[in-house]
Amino acid sequence: MKYLLFIFLSFVFTFSSAQVRVEKKQAKAAFELLNDIRRHPERYKKKLGLFNLDKVTRKPLNWNKKLAAVAEDRAEDMARRNYFDHVNPDGIGPNYYIQKSGYDLNASWLKNKKANNFESIAWNWPSASEAIKGLIIGKEAPGYHHRKHLLGMDDWNASLYDIGIGYVTVGKKGNQKSYLCVIIAKHDW
């Protein structure tokens, strides 16, 4: 019986892992879109329901390879293990993985292993760019927390300058799920 269970679990893991695709071009397109929205929020005011345009941080974000790798890994982990949360099933949040990548964070942000000060996530959007728009519109997030994060609309988020985006799809085309992870952080404290 144990042997059959092992074969079954091996098959399920192999089958599910073969279908997860990291979509780097989609992630870069979402990065370019987000920077365009930050530079020119007036162009997106109606489409994204933007208000308080004077609070949008107009400085562009810098693509960071370490943060991009963390974002990809986080999105891929959600796809492979079939969950959607800032804290993974092992009870670990994004701050831990950002620090582990070599992107140094203030020690106070690492005291709680579930901590998240830098991540926005989205699930099941047809593209990474559409997911960015959805996070900014914020229908699923009362208080526009993702909008504040992505557009730097408060003092804390305006101080962040490095970004990494991971976008993965799982399943067959036409019947697939997607996971987006956006990490915006900074080194200096």
PDB file of C-alpha atoms in Angstrom:
ATOM      1  CA  MET A   1       0.000   0.000   0.000  1.00  0.00           C
ATOM      2  CA  LYS A   2       2.830   2.424   0.874  1.00  0.00           C
ATOM      3  CA  TYR A   3       4.442   1.677  -2.482  1.00  0.00           C
ATOM      4  CA  LEU A   4       1.236   2.567  -4.380  1.00  0.00           C
ATOM      5  CA  LEU A   5       0.833   5.774  -2.390  1.00  0.00           C
ATOM      6  CA  PHE A   6       4.433   6.731  -3.201  1.00  0.00           C
ATOM      7  CA  ILE A   7       3.870   6.100  -6.920  1.00  0.00           C
ATOM      8  CA  PHE A   8       0.625   8.086  -6.863  1.00  0.00           C
ATOM      9  CA  LEU A   9       2.207  11.048  -5.037  1.00  0.00           C
ATOM     10  CA  SER A  10       5.223  10.972  -7.350  1.00  0.00           C
ATOM     11  CA  PHE A  11       2.895  11.034 -10.366  1.00  0.00           C
ATOM     12  CA  VAL A  12       0.838  13.927  -8.958  1.00  0.00           C
ATOM     13  CA  PHE A  13       3.941  15.953  -8.125  1.00  0.00           C
ATOM     14  CA  THR A  14       5.519  15.310 -11.531  1.00  0.00           C
ATOM     15  CA  PHE A  15       2.268  16.062 -13.348  1.00  0.00           C
ATOM     16  CA  SER A  16       1.581  19.308 -11.491  1.00  0.00           C
ATOM     17  CA  SER A  17       5.178  20.554 -11.631  1.00  0.00           C
ATOM     18  CA  ALA A  18       5.351  19.987 -15.387  1.00  0.00           C
ATOM     19  CA  GLN A  19       2.425  22.356 -15.924  1.00  0.00           C
ATOM     20  CA  VAL A  20       3.728  25.367 -13.981  1.00  0.00           C
ATOM     21  CA  ARG A  21       5.227  27.974 -16.296  1.00  0.00           C
ATOM     22  CA  VAL A  22       7.184  31.055 -15.202  1.00  0.00           C
ATOM     23  CA  GLU A  23       6.176  33.872 -17.556  1.00  0.00           C
ATOM     24  CA  LYS A  24       9.138  36.287 -17.478  1.00  0.00           C
ATOM     25  CA  LYS A  25       7.952  38.380 -20.446  1.00  0.00           C
ATOM     26  CA  GLN A  26       4.596  38.874 -18.747  1.00  0.00           C
ATOM     27  CA  ALA A  27       6.336  39.999 -15.555  1.00  0.00           C
ATOM     28  CA  LYS A  28       8.467  42.535 -17.447  1.00  0.00           C
ATOM     29  CA  ALA A  29       5.388  43.854 -19.290  1.00  0.00           C
ATOM     30  CA  ALA A  30       3.637  44.337 -15.928  1.00  0.00           C
ATOM     31  CA  PHE A  31       6.710  46.173 -14.611  1.00  0.00           C
ATOM     32  CA  GLU A  32       6.699  48.515 -17.615  1.00  0.00           C
ATOM     33  CA  LEU A  33       2.954  49.121 -17.228  1.00  0.00           C
ATOM     34  CA  LEU A  34       3.289  49.885 -13.521  1.00  0.00           C
ATOM     35  CA  ASN A  35       6.070  52.388 -14.149  1.00  0.00           C
ATOM     36  CA  ASP A  36       3.975  54.033 -16.880  1.00  0.00           C
ATOM     37  CA  ILE A  37       1.001  54.316 -14.512  1.00  0.00           C
ATOM     38  CA  ARG A  38       3.263  55.851 -11.855  1.00  0.00           C
ATOM     39  CA  ARG A  39       4.736  58.362 -14.328  1.00  0.00           C
ATOM     40  CA  HIS A  40       1.413  59.271 -15.959  1.00  0.00           C
ATOM     41  CA  PRO A  41      -1.473  58.472 -13.585  1.00  0.00           C
ATOM     42  CA  GLU A  42      -3.710  61.012 -15.320  1.00  0.00           C
ATOM     43  CA  ARG A  43      -3.733  58.736 -18.409  1.00  0.00           C
ATOM     44  CA  TYR A  44      -5.179  55.908 -16.288  1.00  0.00           C
ATOM     45  CA  LYS A  45      -7.493  57.949 -14.065  1.00  0.00           C
ATOM     46  CA  LYS A  46     -10.754  56.865 -15.669  1.00  0.00           C
ATOM     47  CA  LYS A  47      -9.769  53.314 -16.634  1.00  0.00           C
ATOM     48  CA  LEU A  48      -8.416  52.416 -13.183  1.00  0.00           C
ATOM     49  CA  GLY A  49     -10.659  54.648 -11.100  1.00  0.00           C
ATOM     50  CA  LEU A  50      -7.722  56.632  -9.773  1.00  0.00           C
ATOM     51  CA  PHE A  51      -8.192  59.531  -7.388  1.00  0.00           C
ATOM     52  CA  ASN A  52      -5.759  61.596  -5.295  1.00  0.00           C
ATOM     53  CA  LEU A  53      -3.355  61.678  -8.225  1.00  0.00           C
ATOM     54  CA  ASP A  54      -1.117  64.086  -6.331  1.00  0.00           C
ATOM     55  CA  LYS A  55      -0.300  61.251  -3.904  1.00  0.00           C
ATOM     56  CA  VAL A  56       1.015  58.908  -6.634  1.00  0.00           C
ATOM     57  CA  THR A  57       4.800  58.595  -6.496  1.00  0.00           C
ATOM     58  CA  ARG A  58       5.995  59.584  -9.938  1.00  0.00           C
ATOM     59  CA  LYS A  59       9.518  58.201  -9.654  1.00  0.00           C
ATOM     60  CA  PRO A  60      10.042  54.948 -11.550  1.00  0.00           C
ATOM     61  CA  LEU A  61      10.790  51.677  -9.810  1.00  0.00           C
ATOM     62  CA  ASN A  62      14.076  49.862 -10.514  1.00  0.00           C
ATOM     63  CA  TRP A  63      13.985  46.226 -11.634  1.00  0.00           C
ATOM     64  CA  ASN A  64      15.912  44.133  -9.112  1.00  0.00           C
ATOM     65  CA  LYS A  65      16.978  40.601 -10.074  1.00  0.00           C
ATOM     66  CA  LYS A  66      17.007  39.339  -6.487  1.00  0.00           C
ATOM     67  CA  LEU A  67      13.491  40.596  -5.810  1.00  0.00           C
ATOM     68  CA  ALA A  68      12.327  39.212  -9.163  1.00  0.00           C
ATOM     69  CA  ALA A  69      13.718  35.786  -8.252  1.00  0.00           C
ATOM     70  CA  VAL A  70      11.936  35.889  -4.884  1.00  0.00           C
ATOM     71  CA  ALA A  71       8.678  36.985  -6.539  1.00  0.00           C
ATOM     72  CA  GLU A  72       8.931  34.183  -9.109  1.00  0.00           C
ATOM     73  CA  ASP A  73       9.660  31.617  -6.406  1.00  0.00           C
ATOM     74  CA  ARG A  74       6.740  32.839  -4.297  1.00  0.00           C
ATOM     75  CA  ALA A  75       4.297  32.756  -7.229  1.00  0.00           C
ATOM     76  CA  GLU A  76       5.585  29.346  -8.312  1.00  0.00           C
ATOM     77  CA  ASP A  77       5.271  27.986  -4.770  1.00  0.00           C
ATOM     78  CA  MET A  78       1.632  29.105  -4.595  1.00  0.00           C
ATOM     79  CA  ALA A  79       0.947  27.410  -7.934  1.00  0.00           C
ATOM     80  CA  ARG A  80       2.721  24.158  -7.040  1.00  0.00           C
ATOM     81  CA  ARG A  81       1.216  23.867  -3.563  1.00  0.00           C
ATOM     82  CA  ASN A  82      -2.193  25.250  -4.517  1.00  0.00           C
ATOM     83  CA  TYR A  83      -2.592  28.070  -1.987  1.00  0.00           C
ATOM     84  CA  PHE A  84      -2.985  31.849  -2.209  1.00  0.00           C
ATOM     85  CA  ASP A  85      -1.624  33.779   0.757  1.00  0.00           C
ATOM     86  CA  HIS A  86       1.244  36.018   1.847  1.00  0.00           C
ATOM     87  CA  VAL A  87       2.217  33.303   4.341  1.00  0.00           C
ATOM     88  CA  ASN A  88       3.064  29.913   2.875  1.00  0.00           C
ATOM     89  CA  PRO A  89       1.834  26.609   4.360  1.00  0.00           C
ATOM     90  CA  ASP A  90       5.083  26.399   6.346  1.00  0.00           C
ATOM     91  CA  GLY A  91       4.148  29.628   8.157  1.00  0.00           C
ATOM     92  CA  ILE A  92       6.781  31.817   6.463  1.00  0.00           C
ATOM     93  CA  GLY A  93       6.120  35.230   4.908  1.00  0.00           C
ATOM     94  CA  PRO A  94       7.898  37.187   2.179  1.00  0.00           C
ATOM     95  CA  ASN A  95      10.278  39.218   4.374  1.00  0.00           C
ATOM     96  CA  TYR A  96      12.151  36.020   5.246  1.00  0.00           C
ATOM     97  CA  TYR A  97      12.608  35.076   1.585  1.00  0.00           C
ATOM     98  CA  ILE A  98      13.663  38.592   0.594  1.00  0.00           C
ATOM     99  CA  GLN A  99      16.400  38.544   3.251  1.00  0.00           C
ATOM    100  CA  LYS A 100      17.414  34.991   2.319  1.00  0.00           C
ATOM    101  CA  SER A 101      17.955  36.113  -1.307  1.00  0.00           C
ATOM    102  CA  GLY A 102      20.691  38.509  -0.200  1.00  0.00           C
ATOM    103  CA  TYR A 103      18.536  41.624  -0.339  1.00  0.00           C
ATOM    104  CA  ASP A 104      19.278  42.937   3.152  1.00  0.00           C
ATOM    105  CA  LEU A 105      16.384  44.096   5.306  1.00  0.00           C
ATOM    106  CA  ASN A 106      16.291  45.804   8.665  1.00  0.00           C
ATOM    107  CA  ALA A 107      16.475  43.205  11.431  1.00  0.00           C
ATOM    108  CA  SER A 108      13.252  44.489  12.979  1.00  0.00           C
ATOM    109  CA  TRP A 109      11.354  43.373   9.858  1.00  0.00           C
ATOM    110  CA  LEU A 110      12.563  39.808  10.378  1.00  0.00           C
ATOM    111  CA  LYS A 111      11.457  39.191  13.968  1.00  0.00           C
ATOM    112  CA  ASN A 112       8.114  37.713  12.899  1.00  0.00           C
ATOM    113  CA  LYS A 113       8.582  34.864  10.413  1.00  0.00           C
ATOM    114  CA  LYS A 114       5.163  35.650   8.889  1.00  0.00           C
ATOM    115  CA  ALA A 115       6.010  39.315   8.224  1.00  0.00           C
ATOM    116  CA  ASN A 116       5.055  40.995   4.969  1.00  0.00           C
ATOM    117  CA  ASN A 117       6.018  44.604   4.418  1.00  0.00           C
ATOM    118  CA  PHE A 118       6.704  44.467   0.693  1.00  0.00           C
ATOM    119  CA  GLU A 119       4.420  42.070  -1.214  1.00  0.00           C
ATOM    120  CA  SER A 120       1.189  42.317  -3.178  1.00  0.00           C
ATOM    121  CA  ILE A 121      -0.291  39.189  -4.759  1.00  0.00           C
ATOM    122  CA  ALA A 122      -3.056  38.456  -7.256  1.00  0.00           C
ATOM    123  CA  TRP A 123      -4.634  35.258  -8.465  1.00  0.00           C
ATOM    124  CA  ASN A 124      -6.295  34.129 -11.671  1.00  0.00           C
ATOM    125  CA  TRP A 125      -5.871  37.119 -13.975  1.00  0.00           C
ATOM    126  CA  PRO A 126      -5.419  36.475 -17.736  1.00  0.00           C
ATOM    127  CA  SER A 127      -2.114  38.368 -17.814  1.00  0.00           C
ATOM    128  CA  ALA A 128       0.349  39.961 -15.431  1.00  0.00           C
ATOM    129  CA  SER A 129      -0.599  43.424 -16.705  1.00  0.00           C
ATOM    130  CA  GLU A 130      -4.287  42.756 -16.072  1.00  0.00           C
ATOM    131  CA  ALA A 131      -3.391  41.588 -12.570  1.00  0.00           C
ATOM    132  CA  ILE A 132      -1.536  44.863 -11.918  1.00  0.00           C
ATOM    133  CA  LYS A 133      -4.603  46.791 -13.072  1.00  0.00           C
ATOM    134  CA  GLY A 134      -6.837  44.632 -10.885  1.00  0.00           C
ATOM    135  CA  LEU A 135      -4.681  45.248  -7.813  1.00  0.00           C
ATOM    136  CA  ILE A 136      -4.764  48.993  -8.447  1.00  0.00           C
ATOM    137  CA  ILE A 137      -8.542  49.037  -8.970  1.00  0.00           C
ATOM    138  CA  GLY A 138      -8.785  47.156  -5.682  1.00  0.00           C
ATOM    139  CA  LYS A 139     -12.261  45.654  -5.767  1.00  0.00           C
ATOM    140  CA  GLU A 140     -11.091  42.669  -3.715  1.00  0.00           C
ATOM    141  CA  ALA A 141      -9.018  44.730  -1.273  1.00  0.00           C
ATOM    142  CA  PRO A 142     -10.965  47.225   0.824  1.00  0.00           C
ATOM    143  CA  GLY A 143      -8.967  50.330   1.627  1.00  0.00           C
ATOM    144  CA  TYR A 144      -6.945  50.225  -1.593  1.00  0.00           C
ATOM    145  CA  HIS A 145      -3.933  48.687   0.168  1.00  0.00           C
ATOM    146  CA  HIS A 146      -2.486  47.277  -3.044  1.00  0.00           C
ATOM    147  CA  ARG A 147      -2.988  50.596  -4.833  1.00  0.00           C
ATOM    148  CA  LYS A 148      -1.078  52.382  -2.071  1.00  0.00           C
ATOM    149  CA  HIS A 149       1.696  49.815  -2.304  1.00  0.00           C
ATOM    150  CA  LEU A 150       2.028  49.723  -6.084  1.00  0.00           C
ATOM    151  CA  LEU A 151       1.662  53.462  -6.651  1.00  0.00           C
ATOM    152  CA  GLY A 152       3.592  54.589  -3.553  1.00  0.00           C
ATOM    153  CA  MET A 153       0.671  56.619  -2.220  1.00  0.00           C
ATOM    154  CA  ASP A 154       1.819  56.985   1.389  1.00  0.00           C
ATOM    155  CA  ASP A 155       5.136  57.839   3.038  1.00  0.00           C
ATOM    156  CA  TRP A 156       6.209  54.224   3.581  1.00  0.00           C
ATOM    157  CA  ASN A 157       5.396  52.957   0.089  1.00  0.00           C
ATOM    158  CA  ALA A 158       6.751  56.122  -1.557  1.00  0.00           C
ATOM    159  CA  SER A 159      10.135  55.367   0.029  1.00  0.00           C
ATOM    160  CA  LEU A 160      10.394  51.960  -1.705  1.00  0.00           C
ATOM    161  CA  TYR A 161      12.297  51.912  -4.996  1.00  0.00           C
ATOM    162  CA  ASP A 162      13.300  48.355  -6.053  1.00  0.00           C
ATOM    163  CA  ILE A 163      10.830  45.923  -7.618  1.00  0.00           C
ATOM    164  CA  GLY A 164      10.599  42.314  -8.687  1.00  0.00           C
ATOM    165  CA  ILE A 165       7.574  40.669 -10.254  1.00  0.00           C
ATOM    166  CA  GLY A 166       6.843  36.984 -10.684  1.00  0.00           C
ATOM    167  CA  TYR A 167       3.971  35.696 -12.804  1.00  0.00           C
ATOM    168  CA  VAL A 168       3.288  32.001 -13.297  1.00  0.00           C
ATOM    169  CA  THR A 169       0.571  30.021 -14.986  1.00  0.00           C
ATOM    170  CA  VAL A 170      -0.488  26.479 -14.240  1.00  0.00           C
ATOM    171  CA  GLY A 171      -2.699  24.168 -16.278  1.00  0.00           C
ATOM    172  CA  LYS A 172      -3.515  23.933 -19.940  1.00  0.00           C
ATOM    173  CA  LYS A 173      -3.979  27.058 -22.061  1.00  0.00           C
ATOM    174  CA  GLY A 174      -7.586  28.166 -21.983  1.00  0.00           C
ATOM    175  CA  ASN A 175      -8.125  26.473 -18.629  1.00  0.00           C
ATOM    176  CA  GLN A 176      -5.245  27.773 -16.563  1.00  0.00           C
ATOM    177  CA  LYS A 177      -4.769  29.559 -13.281  1.00  0.00           C
ATOM    178  CA  SER A 178      -2.258  32.315 -12.692  1.00  0.00           C
ATOM    179  CA  TYR A 179      -0.382  33.734  -9.726  1.00  0.00           C
ATOM    180  CA  LEU A 180       1.232  37.164  -9.580  1.00  0.00           C
ATOM    181  CA  CYS A 181       3.632  38.311  -6.893  1.00  0.00           C
ATOM    182  CA  VAL A 182       4.917  41.909  -6.751  1.00  0.00           C
ATOM    183  CA  ILE A 183       7.668  42.800  -4.294  1.00  0.00           C
ATOM    184  CA  ILE A 184       8.629  46.450  -3.873  1.00  0.00           C
ATOM    185  CA  ALA A 185      11.341  47.115  -1.282  1.00  0.00           C
ATOM    186  CA  LYS A 186      14.391  49.182  -0.369  1.00  0.00           C
ATOM    187  CA  HIS A 187      17.788  48.624   1.214  1.00  0.00           C
ATOM    188  CA  ASP A 188      18.405  51.801   3.161  1.00  0.00           C
ATOM    189  CA  TRP A 189      16.780  52.281   6.530  1.00  0.00           C
TER     190      TRP A 189
END
